[in-house]
Short mmCIF file of C-alpha atoms in Angstrom, two decimals:
data_model
loop_
_atom_site.label_atom_id
_atom_site.label_comp_id
_atom_site.label_asym_id
_atom_site.label_seq_id
_atom_site.Cartn_x
_atom_site.Cartn_y
_atom_site.Cartn_z
CA UNK J 1 -23.19 -12.76 -11.66
CA UNK J 2 -19.99 -13.02 -13.71
CA UNK J 3 -20.69 -9.68 -15.38
CA UNK J 4 -21.29 -8.06 -12.00
CA UNK J 5 -18.01 -9.45 -10.66
CA UNK J 6 -16.11 -8.24 -13.73
CA UNK J 7 -17.69 -4.80 -13.47
CA UNK J 8 -16.78 -4.60 -9.76
CA UNK J 9 -13.17 -5.57 -10.51
CA UNK J 10 -12.97 -2.97 -13.25
CA UNK J 11 -14.40 -0.29 -10.97
CA UNK J 12 -12.06 -1.09 -8.06
CA UNK J 13 -9.03 -1.16 -10.35
CA UNK J 14 -10.07 2.17 -11.84
CA UNK J 15 -10.65 3.67 -8.40
CA UNK J 16 -7.21 2.58 -7.20
CA UNK J 17 -5.64 4.03 -10.33
CA UNK J 18 -7.25 7.44 -9.80
CA UNK J 19 -5.35 7.79 -6.51
CA UNK J 20 -2.06 7.91 -8.42
CA UNK J 21 -2.37 11.50 -9.66
CA UNK J 22 -2.71 13.14 -6.22
CA UNK J 23 -0.33 10.60 -4.65
CA UNK J 24 2.35 11.51 -7.21
CA UNK J 25 1.83 15.17 -6.32
CA UNK J 26 2.03 14.26 -2.63
CA UNK J 27 5.37 12.54 -3.16
CA UNK J 28 6.78 15.59 -4.95
CA UNK J 29 5.35 18.05 -2.43
CA UNK J 30 6.66 15.88 0.38
CA UNK J 31 10.20 16.14 -0.97
CA UNK J 32 9.83 19.92 -1.40
CA UNK J 33 8.46 20.26 2.12
CA UNK J 34 11.12 17.96 3.55
CA UNK J 35 14.06 19.74 1.94
CA UNK J 36 12.67 23.21 2.55
CA UNK J 37 11.66 22.70 6.17
CA UNK J 38 14.82 20.80 7.10
CA UNK J 39 17.32 23.21 5.51
CA UNK J 40 15.55 26.23 7.02
CA UNK J 41 15.23 24.73 10.50
CA UNK J 42 17.35 25.90 13.41
CA UNK J 43 18.70 22.38 13.94
CA UNK J 44 20.35 22.42 10.51
CA UNK J 45 21.29 26.11 10.20
CA UNK J 46 23.03 26.04 13.58
CA UNK J 47 25.38 23.38 12.22
CA UNK J 48 25.69 24.78 8.68
CA UNK J 49 26.25 28.50 9.14
CA UNK J 50 26.01 29.64 5.50
CA UNK J 51 22.40 28.39 5.32
CA UNK J 52 21.44 31.25 7.63
CA UNK J 53 21.92 33.68 4.75
CA UNK J 54 18.75 35.52 3.80
CA UNK J 55 18.80 34.21 0.22
CA UNK J 56 19.03 30.58 1.31
CA UNK J 57 16.36 31.09 3.96
CA UNK J 58 13.93 32.58 1.43
CA UNK J 59 14.49 29.79 -1.09
CA UNK J 60 14.02 27.00 1.42
CA UNK J 61 10.99 28.68 3.00
CA UNK J 62 9.48 29.00 -0.49
CA UNK J 63 10.13 25.29 -1.08
CA UNK J 64 8.40 24.39 2.19
CA UNK J 65 5.38 26.56 1.36
CA UNK J 66 5.14 25.06 -2.12
CA UNK J 67 5.24 21.60 -0.58
CA UNK J 68 2.16 22.45 1.49
CA UNK J 69 -0.01 22.70 -1.66
CA UNK J 70 -0.97 19.04 -1.76
CA UNK J 71 -1.54 18.72 1.98
CA UNK J 72 -3.58 21.87 2.42
CA UNK J 73 -6.02 20.94 -0.36
CA UNK J 74 -5.76 17.14 -0.24
CA UNK J 75 -9.49 16.23 -0.09
CA UNK J 76 -10.53 18.48 -2.96
CA UNK J 77 -7.63 17.12 -5.03
CA UNK J 78 -9.02 13.62 -4.60
CA UNK J 79 -12.57 14.81 -5.29
CA UNK J 80 -11.33 16.11 -8.65
CA UNK J 81 -8.87 13.31 -9.46
CA UNK J 82 -11.36 10.45 -9.04
CA UNK J 83 -13.91 11.60 -11.65
CA UNK J 84 -11.01 12.71 -13.85
CA UNK J 85 -9.53 9.22 -13.73
CA UNK J 86 -12.79 7.28 -14.04
CA UNK J 87 -14.19 9.33 -16.93
CA UNK J 88 -13.44 7.93 -20.37
CA UNK J 89 -14.39 11.11 -22.20
CA UNK J 90 -14.63 14.81 -21.37
CA UNK J 91 -12.28 14.38 -18.42
CA UNK J 92 -11.95 18.12 -17.87
CA UNK J 93 -15.69 18.50 -17.26
CA UNK J 94 -15.57 15.55 -14.86
CA UNK J 95 -12.77 17.12 -12.80
CA UNK J 96 -14.50 20.53 -12.77
CA UNK J 97 -17.71 18.86 -11.59
CA UNK J 98 -15.76 17.12 -8.83
CA UNK J 99 -14.69 20.50 -7.47
CA UNK J 100 -18.25 21.87 -7.75
CA UNK J 101 -19.67 18.82 -5.98
CA UNK J 102 -17.12 18.98 -3.17
CA UNK J 103 -17.83 22.65 -2.48
CA UNK J 104 -21.61 22.16 -2.74
CA UNK J 105 -21.46 19.32 -0.21
CA UNK J 106 -19.54 21.38 2.34
CA UNK J 107 -21.75 24.44 1.89
CA UNK J 108 -24.79 22.23 2.51
CA UNK J 109 -23.17 20.89 5.68
CA UNK J 110 -22.54 24.46 6.81
CA UNK J 111 -26.19 25.33 6.09
CA UNK J 112 -27.43 22.40 8.19
CA UNK J 113 -25.16 23.18 11.14
CA UNK J 114 -26.08 26.86 11.01
CA UNK J 115 -29.80 26.07 10.83
CA UNK J 116 -29.40 23.82 13.89
CA UNK J 117 -27.70 26.71 15.75
CA UNK J 118 -24.54 24.67 16.25
CA UNK J 119 -21.81 26.74 17.92
CA UNK J 120 -18.71 26.42 15.74
CA UNK J 121 -16.52 27.45 18.67
CA UNK J 122 -17.91 24.91 21.14
CA UNK J 123 -15.34 22.16 21.79
CA UNK J 124 -17.99 19.48 22.38
CA UNK J 125 -19.71 20.32 19.10
CA UNK J 126 -16.38 20.36 17.29
CA UNK J 127 -15.51 16.92 18.66
CA UNK J 128 -18.99 15.45 18.05
CA UNK J 129 -19.35 16.60 14.45
CA UNK J 130 -15.68 16.87 13.50
CA UNK J 131 -16.06 20.54 12.55
CA UNK J 132 -13.16 22.09 10.64
CA UNK J 133 -12.40 24.80 8.10
CA UNK J 134 -12.77 23.28 4.62
CA UNK J 135 -11.82 25.64 1.79
CA UNK J 136 -12.85 28.57 3.97
CA UNK J 137 -16.19 27.00 4.95
CA UNK J 138 -17.04 25.83 8.47
CA UNK J 139 -18.02 22.25 7.71
CA UNK J 140 -17.48 18.67 8.84
CA UNK J 141 -14.04 17.33 8.02
CA UNK J 142 -14.90 14.07 6.24
CA UNK J 143 -11.34 13.89 4.97
CA UNK J 144 -10.43 11.51 2.19
CA UNK J 145 -13.54 9.37 2.68
CA UNK J 146 -15.81 12.28 1.91
CA UNK J 147 -13.70 13.19 -1.11
CA UNK J 148 -13.88 9.61 -2.40
CA UNK J 149 -17.67 9.62 -2.07
CA UNK J 150 -17.85 12.92 -3.95
CA UNK J 151 -15.56 11.60 -6.65
CA UNK J 152 -17.53 8.38 -7.15
CA UNK J 153 -20.92 10.15 -7.17
CA UNK J 154 -19.70 12.77 -9.65
CA UNK J 155 -18.17 10.12 -11.92
CA UNK J 156 -21.51 8.28 -12.02
CA UNK J 157 -23.38 11.52 -12.71
CA UNK J 158 -20.90 12.39 -15.44
CA UNK J 159 -21.38 9.01 -17.09
CA UNK J 160 -25.18 9.27 -16.88
CA UNK J 161 -25.80 12.93 -17.81
CA UNK J 162 -22.87 13.80 -20.08
CA UNK J 163 -25.16 13.70 -23.12
CA UNK J 164 -28.34 14.84 -21.36
CA UNK J 165 -30.84 16.56 -23.66
CA UNK J 166 -33.00 19.35 -22.34
CA UNK J 167 -36.18 21.00 -23.68
CA UNK J 168 -35.54 23.75 -26.21
CA UNK J 169 -36.16 26.47 -23.64
CA UNK J 170 -33.44 25.00 -21.41
CA UNK J 171 -31.16 23.64 -24.12
CA UNK J 172 -28.31 25.91 -22.99
CA UNK J 173 -28.07 23.87 -19.76
CA UNK J 174 -27.97 20.50 -21.50
CA UNK J 175 -25.10 18.18 -22.42
CA UNK J 176 -21.82 18.68 -20.64
CA UNK J 177 -23.05 21.87 -18.94
CA UNK J 178 -25.62 19.78 -17.07
CA UNK J 179 -22.96 17.65 -15.33
CA UNK J 180 -21.69 20.30 -12.85
CA UNK J 181 -25.28 21.48 -12.33
CA UNK J 182 -26.61 18.05 -11.37
CA UNK J 183 -23.43 17.43 -9.34
CA UNK J 184 -24.08 20.56 -7.29
CA UNK J 185 -27.71 19.54 -6.69
CA UNK J 186 -27.02 15.91 -5.75
CA UNK J 187 -24.02 16.64 -3.55
CA UNK J 188 -25.89 19.47 -1.84
CA UNK J 189 -28.60 17.00 -0.83
CA UNK J 190 -25.95 14.53 0.27
CA UNK J 191 -24.34 17.29 2.35
CA UNK J 192 -27.57 17.67 4.33
CA UNK J 193 -27.33 14.00 5.34
CA UNK J 194 -23.70 14.07 6.45
CA UNK J 195 -24.31 15.69 9.89
CA UNK J 196 -26.85 12.92 10.58
CA UNK J 197 -24.55 9.97 9.86
CA UNK J 198 -20.99 11.22 10.18
CA UNK J 199 -20.73 11.28 14.00
CA UNK J 200 -21.60 7.56 14.09
CA UNK J 201 -19.36 6.72 11.14
CA UNK J 202 -16.53 8.76 12.62
CA UNK J 203 -16.89 6.73 15.81
CA UNK J 204 -16.50 3.50 13.83
CA UNK J 205 -13.34 4.79 12.15
CA UNK J 206 -11.88 5.77 15.49
CA UNK J 207 -12.70 2.29 16.82
CA UNK J 208 -10.80 0.68 13.94
CA UNK J 209 -7.86 2.99 14.57
CA UNK J 210 -7.91 2.17 18.28
CA UNK J 211 -8.10 -1.55 17.44
CA UNK J 212 -4.99 -1.34 15.32
CA UNK J 213 -3.35 0.83 17.96
CA UNK J 214 -3.95 -1.90 20.54
CA UNK J 215 -1.95 -4.35 18.39
CA UNK J 216 1.11 -2.15 18.94
CA UNK J 217 3.93 -2.86 16.50
CA UNK J 218 1.89 -5.65 14.91
CA UNK J 219 -0.39 -3.04 13.34
CA UNK J 220 2.38 -1.88 10.96
CA UNK J 221 3.31 -5.56 10.38
CA UNK J 222 -0.17 -6.45 9.11
CA UNK J 223 -0.34 -3.22 7.13
CA UNK J 224 2.97 -3.82 5.36
CA UNK J 225 2.15 -7.44 4.58
CA UNK J 226 -1.35 -6.57 3.37
CA UNK J 227 -0.07 -3.89 1.02
CA UNK J 228 2.26 -6.37 -0.71
CA UNK J 229 -0.39 -9.09 -0.94
CA UNK J 230 -2.87 -6.68 -2.55
CA UNK J 231 -0.33 -5.32 -5.03
CA UNK J 232 -0.71 -8.04 -7.72
CA UNK J 233 -4.40 -7.23 -8.15
CA UNK J 234 -3.82 -3.48 -7.97
CA UNK J 235 -5.99 -2.80 -4.89
CA UNK J 236 -3.20 -1.89 -2.48
CA UNK J 237 -3.75 1.83 -3.14
CA UNK J 238 -7.07 1.72 -1.30
CA UNK J 239 -5.53 0.15 1.81
CA UNK J 240 -2.63 2.60 1.73
CA UNK J 241 -4.89 5.63 1.29
CA UNK J 242 -7.02 4.54 4.28
CA UNK J 243 -4.01 4.54 6.58
CA UNK J 244 -2.36 7.63 5.15
CA UNK J 245 -5.34 9.96 5.14
CA UNK J 246 -7.93 8.76 7.68
CA UNK J 247 -8.14 8.10 11.41
CA UNK J 248 -7.34 4.43 10.75
CA UNK J 249 -3.70 5.47 10.43
CA UNK J 250 -3.85 7.57 13.59
CA UNK J 251 -4.95 11.00 14.71
CA UNK J 252 -3.68 13.64 17.09
CA UNK J 253 -2.86 17.29 17.68
CA UNK J 254 0.11 18.91 15.95
CA UNK J 255 0.94 22.52 16.85
CA UNK J 256 -2.63 23.04 18.04
CA UNK J 257 -4.35 21.56 14.98
CA UNK J 258 -6.19 18.24 14.98
CA UNK J 259 -4.83 16.05 12.19
CA UNK J 260 -5.97 12.63 10.93
CA UNK J 261 -4.04 10.08 8.90
CA UNK J 262 -0.46 8.85 9.18
CA UNK J 263 0.90 10.87 6.26
CA UNK J 264 -1.03 14.00 7.21
CA UNK J 265 0.36 13.78 10.73
CA UNK J 266 3.91 13.36 9.47
CA UNK J 267 3.80 16.34 7.13
CA UNK J 268 2.06 18.50 9.70
CA UNK J 269 4.93 17.68 12.06
CA UNK J 270 7.48 18.72 9.41
CA UNK J 271 5.96 22.20 9.47
CA UNK J 272 5.85 22.32 13.28
CA UNK J 273 8.78 23.39 15.45
CA UNK J 274 7.57 21.46 18.51
CA UNK J 275 8.86 17.95 19.22
CA UNK J 276 6.69 15.12 17.82
CA UNK J 277 4.23 13.58 20.24
CA UNK J 278 3.40 9.87 20.52
CA UNK J 279 0.45 10.16 18.10
CA UNK J 280 2.81 11.34 15.35
CA UNK J 281 5.53 8.79 16.02
CA UNK J 282 3.03 5.91 16.23
CA UNK J 283 1.34 6.95 13.00
CA UNK J 284 4.66 7.23 11.18
CA UNK J 285 5.19 3.50 11.73
CA UNK J 286 2.89 2.99 8.73
CA UNK J 287 5.07 5.09 6.43
CA UNK J 288 8.19 4.65 4.35
CA UNK J 289 10.75 3.66 6.98
CA UNK J 290 8.94 0.31 7.21
CA UNK J 291 9.56 -0.32 3.50
CA UNK J 292 13.26 0.50 3.54
CA UNK J 293 14.39 -2.90 4.82
CA UNK J 294 12.96 -4.60 1.71
CA UNK J 295 13.30 -1.76 -0.79
CA UNK J 296 16.91 -0.76 -0.04
CA UNK J 297 18.18 -4.20 0.98
CA UNK J 298 15.85 -7.15 0.50
CA UNK J 299 14.77 -6.88 -3.13
CA UNK J 300 18.27 -5.92 -4.37
CA UNK J 301 19.45 -9.07 -2.57
CA UNK J 302 16.76 -11.09 -4.36
CA UNK J 303 17.86 -9.58 -7.69
CA UNK J 304 21.48 -10.61 -7.04
CA UNK J 305 20.33 -14.12 -6.17
CA UNK J 306 18.38 -14.36 -9.44
CA UNK J 307 21.46 -13.15 -11.31
CA UNK J 308 23.74 -15.74 -9.72
CA UNK J 309 21.17 -18.50 -10.30
CA UNK J 310 20.80 -17.70 -14.00
CA UNK J 311 22.66 -19.71 -16.63
CA UNK J 312 26.06 -18.15 -17.25
CA UNK J 313 25.40 -17.48 -20.91
CA UNK J 314 22.10 -15.79 -20.00
CA UNK J 315 23.50 -13.46 -17.35
CA UNK J 316 24.52 -10.67 -19.78
CA UNK J 317 20.97 -10.70 -21.19
CA UNK J 318 19.18 -10.44 -17.84
CA UNK J 319 21.67 -8.05 -16.23
CA UNK J 320 20.02 -4.94 -17.68
CA UNK J 321 16.58 -6.21 -16.61
CA UNK J 322 17.69 -6.77 -13.02
CA UNK J 323 19.72 -3.57 -12.77
CA UNK J 324 16.81 -1.46 -14.04
CA UNK J 325 14.53 -3.19 -11.54
CA UNK J 326 16.92 -2.45 -8.67
CA UNK J 327 17.25 1.19 -9.71
CA UNK J 328 13.44 1.56 -9.91
CA UNK J 329 13.16 0.02 -6.45
CA UNK J 330 16.00 1.81 -4.65
CA UNK J 331 15.65 5.23 -6.30
CA UNK J 332 11.98 5.32 -7.27
CA UNK J 333 10.36 3.08 -4.65
CA UNK J 334 8.73 1.03 -7.46
CA UNK J 335 8.99 -2.68 -6.66
CA UNK J 336 6.82 -4.39 -9.25
CA UNK J 337 9.55 -4.82 -11.92
CA UNK J 338 11.40 -7.05 -9.44
CA UNK J 339 8.44 -8.62 -7.65
CA UNK J 340 6.80 -9.80 -10.84
CA UNK J 341 9.95 -11.69 -11.82
CA UNK J 342 9.16 -14.31 -9.17
CA UNK J 343 5.47 -13.80 -8.37
CA UNK J 344 4.24 -16.01 -11.20
CA UNK J 345 6.88 -18.72 -10.98
CA UNK J 346 6.63 -19.11 -7.19
CA UNK J 347 3.60 -17.42 -5.58
CA UNK J 348 4.54 -18.93 -2.22
CA UNK J 349 7.87 -17.10 -2.42
CA UNK J 350 5.93 -13.87 -2.97
CA UNK J 351 3.95 -14.60 0.22
CA UNK J 352 7.22 -14.99 2.12
CA UNK J 353 8.33 -11.68 0.59
CA UNK J 354 5.13 -10.08 1.92
CA UNK J 355 5.85 -11.42 5.41
CA UNK J 356 9.41 -10.05 5.25
CA UNK J 357 8.10 -6.62 4.25
CA UNK J 358 5.74 -6.75 7.21
CA UNK J 359 8.66 -7.68 9.47
CA UNK J 360 10.51 -4.66 8.06
CA UNK J 361 7.67 -2.42 9.24
CA UNK J 362 7.67 -4.15 12.63
CA UNK J 363 11.46 -3.82 13.03
CA UNK J 364 11.47 -0.11 12.18
CA UNK J 365 8.64 0.46 14.66
CA UNK J 366 10.36 -1.46 17.46
CA UNK J 367 13.62 0.41 16.92
CA UNK J 368 11.86 3.78 16.79
CA UNK J 369 12.94 4.82 13.30
CA UNK J 370 11.13 8.07 12.42
CA UNK J 371 11.59 8.93 8.73
CA UNK J 372 8.13 8.90 7.17
CA UNK J 373 6.94 9.96 3.68
CA UNK J 374 5.57 7.57 1.08
CA UNK J 375 8.11 5.78 -1.09
CA UNK J 376 10.67 4.01 1.08
CA UNK J 377 13.48 4.81 -1.37
CA UNK J 378 16.93 6.29 -0.91
CA UNK J 379 15.57 9.81 -1.50
CA UNK J 380 13.19 9.43 1.44
CA UNK J 381 16.08 8.17 3.55
CA UNK J 382 18.23 11.17 2.68
CA UNK J 383 15.60 13.93 2.76
CA UNK J 384 13.42 12.80 5.66
CA UNK J 385 16.06 10.88 7.57
CA UNK J 386 19.63 12.15 7.21
CA UNK J 387 18.71 15.82 6.70
CA UNK J 388 16.35 15.82 9.68
CA UNK J 389 19.06 14.85 12.15
CA UNK J 390 19.88 11.90 14.36
CA UNK J 391 16.49 11.92 16.09
CA UNK J 392 15.09 10.08 13.05
CA UNK J 393 17.56 7.22 13.73
CA UNK J 394 18.39 7.16 10.02
CA UNK J 395 21.68 5.42 10.80
CA UNK J 396 19.78 2.22 11.67
CA UNK J 397 18.35 1.88 8.16
CA UNK J 398 21.60 0.75 6.44
CA UNK J 399 22.06 -1.88 9.17
CA UNK J 400 18.49 -3.18 8.79
CA UNK J 401 18.77 -3.11 4.99
CA UNK J 402 22.03 -5.12 5.13
CA UNK J 403 20.34 -7.81 7.24
CA UNK J 404 17.40 -7.97 4.83
CA UNK J 405 19.79 -8.08 1.86
CA UNK J 406 21.47 -11.17 3.26
CA UNK J 407 18.16 -12.80 4.23
CA UNK J 408 16.63 -12.28 0.78
CA UNK J 409 19.78 -13.31 -1.05
CA UNK J 410 20.22 -16.65 0.73
CA UNK J 411 16.47 -17.41 0.85
CA UNK J 412 15.97 -16.72 -2.85
CA UNK J 413 19.14 -18.53 -3.91
CA UNK J 414 18.13 -21.56 -1.88
CA UNK J 415 14.53 -21.55 -3.16
CA UNK J 416 15.51 -21.04 -6.82
CA UNK J 417 18.05 -23.87 -6.84
CA UNK J 418 16.12 -26.22 -4.51
CA UNK J 419 12.86 -26.04 -6.46
CA UNK J 420 14.36 -25.19 -9.89
CA UNK J 421 12.32 -22.02 -10.18
CA UNK J 422 12.27 -20.54 -13.69
CA UNK J 423 13.36 -17.04 -12.76
CA UNK J 424 14.94 -14.93 -15.53
CA UNK J 425 17.84 -16.70 -17.22
CA UNK J 426 16.80 -20.17 -16.02
CA UNK J 427 14.26 -20.96 -18.72
CA UNK J 428 14.74 -24.31 -20.43
CA UNK J 429 16.79 -23.88 -23.62
CA UNK J 430 14.83 -24.63 -26.80
CA UNK J 431 15.42 -27.91 -28.62
CA UNK J 432 16.92 -27.88 -32.11
CA UNK J 433 13.54 -28.64 -33.67
CA UNK J 434 11.84 -25.91 -31.67
CA UNK J 435 14.62 -23.48 -32.56
CA UNK J 436 14.34 -24.30 -36.25
CA UNK J 437 10.55 -24.01 -36.08
CA UNK J 438 10.80 -20.62 -34.36
CA UNK J 439 13.39 -19.50 -36.90
CA UNK J 440 11.17 -20.65 -39.74
CA UNK J 441 8.17 -18.80 -38.31
CA UNK J 442 10.25 -15.66 -37.93
CA UNK J 443 11.44 -16.00 -41.52
CA UNK J 444 7.87 -16.47 -42.74
CA UNK J 445 6.78 -13.41 -40.80
CA UNK J 446 9.54 -11.36 -42.37
CA UNK J 447 8.43 -12.52 -45.82
CA UNK J 448 4.81 -11.71 -45.00
CA UNK J 449 5.80 -8.25 -43.76
CA UNK J 450 7.79 -7.68 -46.93
CA UNK J 451 4.82 -8.75 -49.00
CA UNK J 452 2.54 -6.41 -47.08
CA UNK J 453 4.93 -3.54 -47.63
CA UNK J 454 4.91 -4.26 -51.37
CA UNK J 455 1.14 -4.06 -51.29
CA UNK J 456 1.26 -0.88 -49.22
CA UNK J 457 -0.63 -2.56 -46.36
CA UNK J 458 2.02 -2.58 -43.62
CA UNK J 459 0.81 -1.14 -40.33
CA UNK J 460 1.97 2.38 -39.61
CA UNK J 461 4.37 2.29 -36.69
CA UNK J 462 4.93 5.16 -34.27
CA UNK J 463 7.84 7.41 -35.12
CA UNK J 464 10.07 5.72 -32.54
CA UNK J 465 10.03 2.78 -30.19
CA UNK J 466 8.82 3.74 -26.75
CA UNK J 467 11.85 4.45 -24.54
CA UNK J 468 13.96 2.81 -27.24
CA UNK J 469 12.78 -0.62 -26.05
CA UNK J 470 9.06 -1.28 -26.39
CA UNK J 471 7.51 -1.95 -29.79
CA UNK J 472 4.02 -0.55 -29.35
CA UNK J 473 2.71 -2.05 -32.61
CA UNK J 474 3.87 -5.53 -31.67
CA UNK J 475 2.51 -5.18 -28.13
CA UNK J 476 -0.88 -4.10 -29.44
CA UNK J 477 -0.92 -7.14 -31.71
CA UNK J 478 0.00 -9.40 -28.76
CA UNK J 479 -2.90 -7.93 -26.78
CA UNK J 480 -5.24 -9.04 -29.56
CA UNK J 481 -5.30 -5.93 -31.70
CA UNK J 482 -7.20 -2.69 -31.37
CA UNK J 483 -10.51 -4.49 -31.73
CA UNK J 484 -9.91 -6.48 -28.56
CA UNK J 485 -9.43 -3.40 -26.35
CA UNK J 486 -12.53 -1.89 -24.78
CA UNK J 487 -10.73 0.47 -22.40
CA UNK J 488 -7.07 1.29 -21.81
CA UNK J 489 -5.38 3.11 -18.97
CA UNK J 490 -2.34 2.83 -16.75
CA UNK J 491 -1.09 3.28 -13.21
CA UNK J 492 2.53 3.76 -12.16
CA UNK J 493 3.89 0.51 -13.61
CA UNK J 494 1.15 -1.35 -15.48
CA UNK J 495 -1.31 -1.12 -18.34
CA UNK J 496 -4.87 -1.68 -17.13
CA UNK J 497 -7.25 -2.89 -19.80
CA UNK J 498 -10.74 -4.15 -20.30
CA UNK J 499 -10.69 -6.46 -23.31
CA UNK J 500 -13.34 -8.32 -25.30
CA UNK J 501 -11.55 -11.63 -24.79
CA UNK J 502 -8.63 -12.15 -22.40
CA UNK J 503 -7.85 -15.38 -24.23
CA UNK J 504 -6.53 -13.35 -27.15
CA UNK J 505 -3.83 -11.78 -24.98
CA UNK J 506 -0.54 -13.54 -25.76
CA UNK J 507 1.28 -13.55 -22.42
CA UNK J 508 4.46 -15.21 -23.70
CA UNK J 509 4.85 -12.77 -26.57
CA UNK J 510 4.25 -9.75 -24.33
CA UNK J 511 7.05 -10.92 -22.04
CA UNK J 512 9.38 -11.31 -25.01
CA UNK J 513 8.49 -7.74 -25.98
CA UNK J 514 9.62 -6.46 -22.59
CA UNK J 515 6.60 -6.86 -20.28
CA UNK J 516 7.49 -7.97 -16.75
CA UNK J 517 4.25 -9.88 -16.24
CA UNK J 518 0.64 -10.33 -17.37
CA UNK J 519 -2.28 -10.61 -14.95
CA UNK J 520 -5.63 -11.92 -16.21
CA UNK J 521 -8.11 -11.11 -13.44
CA UNK J 522 -11.00 -12.65 -15.39
CA UNK J 523 -12.16 -13.04 -18.97
CA UNK J 524 -12.15 -9.30 -19.60
CA UNK J 525 -9.84 -7.50 -17.16
CA UNK J 526 -6.11 -7.70 -17.89
CA UNK J 527 -3.07 -5.92 -16.51
CA UNK J 528 0.31 -5.86 -18.26
CA UNK J 529 3.21 -4.93 -15.97
CA UNK J 530 5.64 -2.71 -17.89
CA UNK J 531 7.57 -0.64 -15.36
CA UNK J 532 8.36 3.07 -15.11
CA UNK J 533 7.92 3.62 -18.88
CA UNK J 534 4.31 2.45 -18.84
CA UNK J 535 2.88 5.92 -19.57
CA UNK J 536 4.80 6.12 -22.85
CA UNK J 537 3.71 2.61 -23.82
CA UNK J 538 0.09 3.42 -23.06
CA UNK J 539 0.21 6.68 -25.02
CA UNK J 540 1.75 4.96 -28.05
CA UNK J 541 -0.86 2.17 -28.04
CA UNK J 542 -3.68 4.67 -27.53
CA UNK J 543 -2.77 6.43 -30.78
CA UNK J 544 -3.54 3.21 -32.66
CA UNK J 545 -6.93 2.58 -31.05
CA UNK J 546 -9.98 4.13 -32.77
CA UNK J 547 -11.56 6.85 -30.62
CA UNK J 548 -15.05 6.06 -29.39
#
């Protein structure tokens, strides 16, 4: 039972992590689309005359078209990214097989509908089956859910048949070549089943969406709070993806096309000259304007409170930590470097933070703020708010953020001082004996290292410290050494590892080496929160782990 639970945790963490590659592309394409569509729109060019020049128009139109890449091919991107992320070896073959499986599934759906003499132009048939053009094939639009199923199935097939041996006569088709072949066969069979089950399943999804819709502004409240509460265990990506890319987040017609998912609706509206309808505005309540209260105001206020509550002599040491966390939050929309400073010392305070984020979503929805996108940072505010004109009500965001700044600052300052929370800079100072003992241990370690160097046995360090701050060799040692790591990967801010024994992971030492936090989900699954430089840390550690 314990092994099954650990395996499930590892799988869910891995699945959430695979979403990051297409989501990162979505964020970039969203900015390109936002800048290009806004600066080429009549609303902007009428006020800024020089933007009507042919050169400017061509550049901004090109930017908008480039931004459509991720949104036009979103499902197939996920179908490729999931096996790519879950595969531990031969990732290129896994991604290629994901594409093959996705196409095979949709061609099989087309075969079934054609064999049943379904009229692809009939509105009732289109509504019943959810017929749409998928990569040039008349198929059923299963959206992100279908892509996730393809990705998971292909990743399992890749793991099972990657080393498949075939009889001599068929040896050419064995090994890695067999993975896309078996993916095409299995997903083609699965495609024949989709027209039988999808209409019912699609009805369930619509029911969930309608249920959330009936909660009005409280739907975004529960969404925002749930995302924050799931973040410590790394499963918030699944919740977010459900609302962004499926009917759960809303559905409607934009410029004559039926669109599902809050983010899909928002970006479709960016490329549409018509005014947004209620389906678009309601769906956008689940997007970045709901985060801005906490991201642009609240968490910076919490950081200032932690700074003022720190011991005076410690403030210069924690200043860089807090400033980098604020910059990551305000500019990058990455909150974990700040959240994990208080999550472990006061989980109840983190729950209050989650409620305040939910209230930020509710407030933006009530006031009709219409900014959208994914990150909730100052770039979103500028590109999708200010540049889109006053109809987005971007001018309300600074006011909301100021209120949240004050609320977080006074709440955190009160909680830290009232309950003596050990936030950065408030740790108990070491006693003289402890200081001498630590100094002695450090001196002994230096002598040992010098002795090892004399013997030519010192570990080979990377050419440079990661980002000038993280000592990859020391961090690997604190994790328990290369022998303790079974698998290593990362998401946007954290290392995700499966280890032989989580008890060997030295949490205190990792924090001294620059980690923001350490999460031990069970005896084998561990996450180390690093921050924006996590990719470099992971790459440096990976070079010191034996392959295979």
